[in-house]
């Protein structure tokens, strides 16, 4: 098979346009949506690192100039979307990846995020509006997730298996458990201030 892509015009496989709705596999659908040919890990790494750097720059600007209430909701939502999408893609068994995120870690991280959002919603409904600032552990988790994904993308790009992938996976597991426990304790203190 020969994949070609023209920026802004989608991708082709063996000269035929890839239609997302007609794809037989998720991998083909991802190629059709992204407009990038399969196995272009360098482009994936560059896009991911660029997204991470622009997010960090956006956060720095927001802290210096003040963020709007809408921005305060959209920025973390965009972060979650980027990370969840990357986790899912790097977990999919149908993609030919040398290094991948284990499904148990992807499920654990997504479950942690869902539980945090549900807890915030329940506290706000039960007690009234409360502000949940990101904790140091939550920020650390995001940083470790970004670093882990970047390492996995890099190792896939250069085509080697590395012990560093395993190290980052277990760091991500540790910070996920610590940050989840911290959020649970914090929510319990808000629910029972006495």
PDB file of C-alpha atoms in Angstrom, residues 2 9 27 38 40 46 53 57 86 88 96 115 132 139 141 149 155 165:
ATOM      1  CA  UNK A   2       1.121   3.532  -0.750  1.00  0.00           C
ATOM      2  CA  UNK A   9      -6.832  17.917   1.132  1.00  0.00           C
ATOM      3  CA  UNK A  27      -6.068   3.189  11.828  1.00  0.00           C
ATOM      4  CA  UNK A  38       0.321   5.973   8.427  1.00  0.00           C
ATOM      5  CA  UNK A  40       4.601   9.198  10.344  1.00  0.00           C
ATOM      6  CA  UNK A  46       6.010  17.351  16.363  1.00  0.00           C
ATOM      7  CA  UNK A  53       4.339  24.074  24.138  1.00  0.00           C
ATOM      8  CA  UNK A  57       2.622  29.477  26.590  1.00  0.00           C
ATOM      9  CA  UNK A  86      -3.182  10.657  22.646  1.00  0.00           C
ATOM     10  CA  UNK A  88      -6.323   6.213  23.296  1.00  0.00           C
ATOM     11  CA  UNK A  96       1.468  -0.984  14.327  1.00  0.00           C
ATOM     12  CA  UNK A 115     -14.328  10.569  38.868  1.00  0.00           C
ATOM     13  CA  UNK A 132     -11.458  23.367  42.737  1.00  0.00           C
ATOM     14  CA  UNK A 139      -0.354  19.519  37.572  1.00  0.00           C
ATOM     15  CA  UNK A 141       0.193  14.251  36.656  1.00  0.00           C
ATOM     16  CA  UNK A 149       3.423  10.436  25.590  1.00  0.00           C
ATOM     17  CA  UNK A 155      10.711   5.950  20.638  1.00  0.00           C
ATOM     18  CA  UNK A 165       8.919   3.871  28.106  1.00  0.00           C
TER      19      UNK A 165
END
